[in-house]
Short mmCIF file of C-alpha atoms in Angstrom, two decimals:
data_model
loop_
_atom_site.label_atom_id
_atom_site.label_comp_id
_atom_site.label_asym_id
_atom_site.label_seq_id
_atom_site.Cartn_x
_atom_site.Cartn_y
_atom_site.Cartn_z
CA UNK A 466 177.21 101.39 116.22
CA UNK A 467 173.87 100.59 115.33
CA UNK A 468 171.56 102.34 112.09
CA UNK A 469 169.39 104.61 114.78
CA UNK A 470 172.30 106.27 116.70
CA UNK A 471 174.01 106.52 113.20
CA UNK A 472 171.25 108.29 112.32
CA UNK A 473 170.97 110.72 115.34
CA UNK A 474 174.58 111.33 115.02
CA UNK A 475 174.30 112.65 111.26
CA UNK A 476 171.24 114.84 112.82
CA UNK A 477 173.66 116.21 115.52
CA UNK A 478 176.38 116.86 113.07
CA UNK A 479 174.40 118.51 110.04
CA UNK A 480 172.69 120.06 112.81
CA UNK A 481 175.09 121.60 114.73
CA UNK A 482 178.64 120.77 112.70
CA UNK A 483 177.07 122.45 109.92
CA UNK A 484 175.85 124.83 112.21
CA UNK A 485 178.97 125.98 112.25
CA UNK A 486 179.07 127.76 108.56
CA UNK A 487 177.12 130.92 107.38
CA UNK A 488 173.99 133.21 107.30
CA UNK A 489 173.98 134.94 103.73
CA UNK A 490 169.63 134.72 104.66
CA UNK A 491 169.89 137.35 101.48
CA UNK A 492 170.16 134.91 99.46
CA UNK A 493 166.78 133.29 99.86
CA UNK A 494 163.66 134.15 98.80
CA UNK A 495 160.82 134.78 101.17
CA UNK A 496 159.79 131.12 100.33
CA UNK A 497 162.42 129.35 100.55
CA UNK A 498 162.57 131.29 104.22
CA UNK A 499 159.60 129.64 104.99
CA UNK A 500 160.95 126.37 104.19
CA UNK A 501 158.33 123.48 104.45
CA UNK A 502 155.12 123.14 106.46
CA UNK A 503 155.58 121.78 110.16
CA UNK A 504 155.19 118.47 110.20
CA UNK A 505 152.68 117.10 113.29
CA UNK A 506 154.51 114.61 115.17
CA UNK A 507 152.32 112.49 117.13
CA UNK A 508 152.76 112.23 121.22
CA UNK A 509 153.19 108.49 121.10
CA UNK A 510 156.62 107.63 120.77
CA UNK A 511 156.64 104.69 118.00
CA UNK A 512 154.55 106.85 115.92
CA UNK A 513 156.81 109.83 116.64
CA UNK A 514 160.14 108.76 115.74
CA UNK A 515 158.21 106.79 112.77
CA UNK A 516 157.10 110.29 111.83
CA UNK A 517 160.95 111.59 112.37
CA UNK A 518 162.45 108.43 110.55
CA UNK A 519 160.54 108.99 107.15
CA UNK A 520 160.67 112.96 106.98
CA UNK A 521 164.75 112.48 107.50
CA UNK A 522 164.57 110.28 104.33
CA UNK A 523 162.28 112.49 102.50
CA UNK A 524 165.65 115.06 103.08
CA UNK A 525 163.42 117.30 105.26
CA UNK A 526 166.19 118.93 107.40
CA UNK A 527 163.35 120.94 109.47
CA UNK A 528 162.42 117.72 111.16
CA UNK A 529 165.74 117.65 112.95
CA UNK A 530 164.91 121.21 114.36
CA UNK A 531 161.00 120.05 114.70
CA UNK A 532 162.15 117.13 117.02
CA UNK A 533 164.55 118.93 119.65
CA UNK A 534 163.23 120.04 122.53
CA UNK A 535 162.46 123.96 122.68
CA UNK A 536 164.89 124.24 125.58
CA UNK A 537 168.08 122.69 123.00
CA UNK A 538 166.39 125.15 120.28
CA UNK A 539 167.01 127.63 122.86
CA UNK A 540 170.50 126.56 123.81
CA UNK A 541 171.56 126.27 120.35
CA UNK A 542 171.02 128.97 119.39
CA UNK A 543 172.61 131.23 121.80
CA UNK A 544 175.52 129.58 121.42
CA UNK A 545 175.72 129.92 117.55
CA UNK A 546 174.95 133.82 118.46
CA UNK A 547 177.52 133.91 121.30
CA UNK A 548 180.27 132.78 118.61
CA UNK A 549 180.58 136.28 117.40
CA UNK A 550 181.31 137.77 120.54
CA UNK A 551 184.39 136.16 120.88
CA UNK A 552 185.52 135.68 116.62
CA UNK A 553 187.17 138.84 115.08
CA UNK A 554 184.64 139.56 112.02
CA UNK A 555 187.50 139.45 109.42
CA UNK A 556 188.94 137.03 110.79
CA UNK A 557 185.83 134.54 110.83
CA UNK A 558 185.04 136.02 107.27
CA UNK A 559 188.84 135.29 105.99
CA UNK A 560 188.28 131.27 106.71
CA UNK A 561 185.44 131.09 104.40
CA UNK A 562 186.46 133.36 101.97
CA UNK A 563 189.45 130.42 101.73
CA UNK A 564 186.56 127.78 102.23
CA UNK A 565 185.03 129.10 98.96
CA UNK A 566 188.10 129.45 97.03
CA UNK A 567 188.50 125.59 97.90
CA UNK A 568 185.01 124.92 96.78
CA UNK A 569 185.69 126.64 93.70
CA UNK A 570 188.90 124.55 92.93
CA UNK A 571 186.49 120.96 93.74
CA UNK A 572 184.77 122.81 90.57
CA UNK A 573 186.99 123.87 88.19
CA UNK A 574 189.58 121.70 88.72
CA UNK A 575 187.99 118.20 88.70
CA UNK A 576 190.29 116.75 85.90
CA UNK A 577 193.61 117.31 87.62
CA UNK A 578 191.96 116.44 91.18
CA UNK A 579 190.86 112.72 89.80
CA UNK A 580 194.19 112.45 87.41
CA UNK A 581 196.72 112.77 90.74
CA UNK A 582 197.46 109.72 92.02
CA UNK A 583 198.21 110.57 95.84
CA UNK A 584 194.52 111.44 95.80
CA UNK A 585 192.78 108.91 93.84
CA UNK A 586 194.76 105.82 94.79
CA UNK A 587 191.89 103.02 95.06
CA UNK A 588 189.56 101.77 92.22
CA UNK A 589 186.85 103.27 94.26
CA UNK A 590 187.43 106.08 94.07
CA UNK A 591 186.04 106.37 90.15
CA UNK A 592 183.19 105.59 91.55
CA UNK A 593 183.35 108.98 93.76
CA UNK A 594 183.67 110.80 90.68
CA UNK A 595 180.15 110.65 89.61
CA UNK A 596 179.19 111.38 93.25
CA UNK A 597 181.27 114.10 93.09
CA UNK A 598 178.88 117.52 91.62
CA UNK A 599 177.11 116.47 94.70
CA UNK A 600 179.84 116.42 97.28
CA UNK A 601 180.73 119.93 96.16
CA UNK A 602 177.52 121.39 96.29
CA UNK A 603 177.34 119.87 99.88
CA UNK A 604 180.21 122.19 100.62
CA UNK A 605 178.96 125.10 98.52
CA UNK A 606 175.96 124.98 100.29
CA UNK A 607 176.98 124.95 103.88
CA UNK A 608 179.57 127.59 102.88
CA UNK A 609 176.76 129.47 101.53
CA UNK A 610 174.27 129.44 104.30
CA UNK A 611 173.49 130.62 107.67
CA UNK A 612 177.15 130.24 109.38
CA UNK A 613 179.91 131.17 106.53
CA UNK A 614 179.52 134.59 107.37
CA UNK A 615 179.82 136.29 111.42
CA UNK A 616 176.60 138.43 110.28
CA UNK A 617 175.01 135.45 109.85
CA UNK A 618 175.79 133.76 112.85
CA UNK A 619 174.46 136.90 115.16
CA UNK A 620 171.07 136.39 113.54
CA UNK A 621 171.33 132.56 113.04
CA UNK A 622 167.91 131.31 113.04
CA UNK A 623 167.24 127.57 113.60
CA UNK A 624 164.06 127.13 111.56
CA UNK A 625 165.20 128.43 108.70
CA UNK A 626 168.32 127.12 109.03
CA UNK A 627 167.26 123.78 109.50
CA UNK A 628 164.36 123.91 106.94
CA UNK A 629 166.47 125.13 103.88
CA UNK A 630 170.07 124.67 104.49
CA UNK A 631 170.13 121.00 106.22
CA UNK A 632 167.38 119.77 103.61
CA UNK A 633 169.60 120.78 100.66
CA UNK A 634 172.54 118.80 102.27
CA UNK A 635 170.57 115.72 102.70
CA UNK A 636 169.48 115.90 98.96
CA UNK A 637 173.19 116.37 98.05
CA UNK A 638 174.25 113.31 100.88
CA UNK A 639 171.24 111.30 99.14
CA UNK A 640 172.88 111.99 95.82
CA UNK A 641 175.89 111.14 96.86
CA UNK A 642 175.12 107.92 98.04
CA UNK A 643 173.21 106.98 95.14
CA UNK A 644 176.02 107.85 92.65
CA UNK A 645 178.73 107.09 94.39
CA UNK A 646 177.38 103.33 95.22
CA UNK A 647 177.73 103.75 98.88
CA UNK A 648 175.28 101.04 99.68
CA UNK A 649 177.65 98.52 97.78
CA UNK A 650 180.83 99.16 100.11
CA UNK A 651 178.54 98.87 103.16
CA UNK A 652 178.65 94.70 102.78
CA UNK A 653 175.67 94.97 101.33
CA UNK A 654 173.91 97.44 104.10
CA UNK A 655 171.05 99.87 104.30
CA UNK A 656 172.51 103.08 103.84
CA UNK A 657 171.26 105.79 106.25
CA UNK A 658 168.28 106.87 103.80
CA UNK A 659 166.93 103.47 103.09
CA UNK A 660 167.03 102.80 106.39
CA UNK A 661 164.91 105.87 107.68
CA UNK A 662 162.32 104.67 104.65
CA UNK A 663 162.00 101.40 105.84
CA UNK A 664 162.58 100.73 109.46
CA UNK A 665 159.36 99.91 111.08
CA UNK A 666 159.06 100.80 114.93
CA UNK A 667 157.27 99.31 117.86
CA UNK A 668 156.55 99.95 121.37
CA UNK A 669 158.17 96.99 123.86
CA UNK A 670 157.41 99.01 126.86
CA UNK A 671 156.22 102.49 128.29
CA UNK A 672 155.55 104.33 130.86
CA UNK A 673 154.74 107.63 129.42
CA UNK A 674 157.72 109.38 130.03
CA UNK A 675 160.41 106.51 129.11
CA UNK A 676 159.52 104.14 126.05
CA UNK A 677 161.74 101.00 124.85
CA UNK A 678 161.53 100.67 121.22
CA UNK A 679 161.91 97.77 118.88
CA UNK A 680 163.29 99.22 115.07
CA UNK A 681 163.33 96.46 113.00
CA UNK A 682 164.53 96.51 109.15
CA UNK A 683 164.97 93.50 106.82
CA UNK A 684 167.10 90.61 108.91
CA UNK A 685 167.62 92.77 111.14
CA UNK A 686 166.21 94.13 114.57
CA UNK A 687 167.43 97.57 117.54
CA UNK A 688 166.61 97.82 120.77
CA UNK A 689 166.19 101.71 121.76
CA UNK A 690 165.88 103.26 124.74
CA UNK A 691 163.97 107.14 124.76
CA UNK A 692 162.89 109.39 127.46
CA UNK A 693 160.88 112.23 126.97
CA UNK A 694 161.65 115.99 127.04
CA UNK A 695 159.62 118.81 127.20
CA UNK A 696 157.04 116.51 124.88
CA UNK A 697 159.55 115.44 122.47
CA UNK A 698 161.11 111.76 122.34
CA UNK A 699 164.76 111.56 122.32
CA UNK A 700 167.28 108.86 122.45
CA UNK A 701 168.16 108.61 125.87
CA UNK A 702 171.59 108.57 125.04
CA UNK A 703 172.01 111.19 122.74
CA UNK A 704 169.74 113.42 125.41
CA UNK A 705 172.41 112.63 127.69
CA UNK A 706 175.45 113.36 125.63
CA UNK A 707 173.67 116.35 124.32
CA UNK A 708 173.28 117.85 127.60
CA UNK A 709 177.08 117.49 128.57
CA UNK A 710 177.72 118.69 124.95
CA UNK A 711 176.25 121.49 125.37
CA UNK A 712 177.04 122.84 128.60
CA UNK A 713 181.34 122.36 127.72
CA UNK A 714 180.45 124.45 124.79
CA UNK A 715 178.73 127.45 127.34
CA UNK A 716 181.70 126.91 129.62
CA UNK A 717 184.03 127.23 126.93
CA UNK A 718 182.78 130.40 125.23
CA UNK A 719 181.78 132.34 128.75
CA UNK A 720 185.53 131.99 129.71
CA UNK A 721 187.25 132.46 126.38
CA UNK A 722 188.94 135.77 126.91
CA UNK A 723 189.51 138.25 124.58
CA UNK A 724 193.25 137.76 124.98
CA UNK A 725 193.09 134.24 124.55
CA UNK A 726 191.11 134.56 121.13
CA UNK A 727 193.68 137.20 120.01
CA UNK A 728 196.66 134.21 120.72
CA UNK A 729 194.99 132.07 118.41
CA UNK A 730 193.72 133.58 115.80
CA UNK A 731 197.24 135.09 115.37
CA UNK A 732 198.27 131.28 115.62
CA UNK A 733 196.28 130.40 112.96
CA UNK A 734 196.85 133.07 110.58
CA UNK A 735 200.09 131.65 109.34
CA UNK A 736 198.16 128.63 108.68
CA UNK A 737 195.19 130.63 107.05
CA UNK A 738 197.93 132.37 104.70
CA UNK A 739 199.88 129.61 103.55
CA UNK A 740 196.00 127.89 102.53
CA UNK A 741 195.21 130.89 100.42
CA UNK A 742 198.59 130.79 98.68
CA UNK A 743 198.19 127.36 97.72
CA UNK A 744 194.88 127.60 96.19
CA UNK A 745 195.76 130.92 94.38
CA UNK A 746 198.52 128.57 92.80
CA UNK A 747 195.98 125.48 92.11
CA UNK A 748 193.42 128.24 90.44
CA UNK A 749 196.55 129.20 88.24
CA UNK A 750 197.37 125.62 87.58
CA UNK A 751 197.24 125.36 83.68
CA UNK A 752 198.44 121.70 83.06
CA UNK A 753 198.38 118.35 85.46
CA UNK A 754 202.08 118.79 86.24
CA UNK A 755 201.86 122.53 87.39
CA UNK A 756 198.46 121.31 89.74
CA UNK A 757 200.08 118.17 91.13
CA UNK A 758 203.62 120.68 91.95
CA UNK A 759 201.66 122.38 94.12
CA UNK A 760 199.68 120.11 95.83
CA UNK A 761 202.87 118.19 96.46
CA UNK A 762 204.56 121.21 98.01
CA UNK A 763 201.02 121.98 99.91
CA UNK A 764 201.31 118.03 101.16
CA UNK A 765 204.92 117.93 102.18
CA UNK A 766 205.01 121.53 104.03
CA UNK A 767 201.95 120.98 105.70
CA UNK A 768 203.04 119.42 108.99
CA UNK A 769 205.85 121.58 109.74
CA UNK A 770 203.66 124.35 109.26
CA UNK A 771 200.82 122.92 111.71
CA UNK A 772 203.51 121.80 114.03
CA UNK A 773 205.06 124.88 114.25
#
């Protein structure tokens, strides 16, 4: 897969993957609401996704929103809002109650998580470790947003969501790669952020509505294909897969029934229940043995559990 759909793939999933998380909006102050200024992205499309490119690697997250089309804005939206409808509040709430009790184990528990051996089992994985304040606060923050809470989803806002919350998880992904050396165990790649910073695009052909594009980046050059939408240059692809995308996710919620979501959410419960207990028992954990006991249990009783 090549750097620029790489690229629009992480903007599709801290978009609308992380989308998926929660709306404590009391949390913010009326500035950090506001997030940055728009940016002006120009009509033509080199300088556009130019424009695009180097806001992604300055980690502003509002140029994701900036760059969709007001009709996906639109689409989005509702279908984040929808989600409610169809969730039972506590039960939405319970999974990231459980997704913060995780977080807080990354936290607190960081010696016994690098000392067990089932999960750090490769020499690069010290490496991780210095990544790893990062990679938790990439968690904290998503479970801390817009979407880790069902209020939040009924008055998810894509602005601010986009402006704040997906900014601070590209500082944290930055971070992450920095620390953790991810540029090394690419053979010697661009990672994502470099590459945003230093590809240089050019127009091979245009008609006004449909543009080829050339994105080169040291030794190496991309041929892209965008079309416009409603003023805004996409990948022609990812317009494409975006579409079906979203219109399985509007089928999908306008036919989920309330019985239906009642059958699994009692499915998952179990599942929900035997999470919490574990953690409870890793936030107990006093010594290495007593931590890696648990997670052992956790480990082996997992798949009968999920395959029950």
């Amino acid at each position: 897969m090549s750097y620029f759909n790489k690229i629009s793939l992480i903007g599709l999933a801290v978009g609308f993957a992380f989308t998926m998380v929660s709306c404590d909006s009391c949390k913010y102050t009326s500035s950090e609401k506001a997030g940055k200024p728009p940016v002006e992205i120009p009509a033509e499309p080199d300088a556009a996704i130019t424009t695009i490119l180097r806001q992604f690697s300055k980690q502003n997250g509002g140029i994701l929103w900036q760059a969709m089309p007001a009709s996906y804005q639109t689409e989005l939206t509702e279908i984040i809002q929808l989600v409610p409808s169809k969730v039972d509040d506590e039960f939405y709430d319970k999974i990231f109650s459980i997704v913060s009790q995780f977080v807080g184990i990354l936290e607190d528990k960081q010696e016994f998580i690098f000392n067990n051996q089932m999960l750090m089992t490769y020499p690069e994985d010290v490496k991780f470790q210095k990544a790893w304040p990062s990679f938790v606060g990439m968690i904290e923050t998503l479970t801390s947003s817009q979407l880790g809470s069902i209020e939040g989803l009924r008055s998810f806002n894509g602005n601010e969501f986009f402006g704040n919350t997906v900014s601070k998880m590209l500082r944290y992904f930055d971070d992450v790669v920095v620390s953790a050396e991810l540029e090394e165990f690419n053979n010697g790649q661009l990672t994502f952020v470099n590459f945003a910073k230093q590809a240089v695009v050019s127009v091979v052909e245009s008609d006004g509505n449909r543009a080829k594009l050339k994105i080169t980046i040291p030794n190496r050059q991309e041929i892209h294909e965008f079309i416009k939408v409603e003023g805004k240059w996409m990948p022609d692809g990812l317009n494409v897969n975006w579409l079906a995308f979203m219109a399985n996710a509007k089928d999908y919620l306008a036919i989920l029934t309330p019985e239906e979501m009642d059958k699994k959410q009692a499915e998952l419960i179990p599942i929900l229940e035997f999470f919490e207990i574990q953690l409870t028992q890793m936030e107990e954990a006093q010594t290495q043995e007593q931590f890696d006991g648990v997670l052992s249990g956790c480990i082996s009783f997992l798949p009968m559990l999920l395959g029950s």
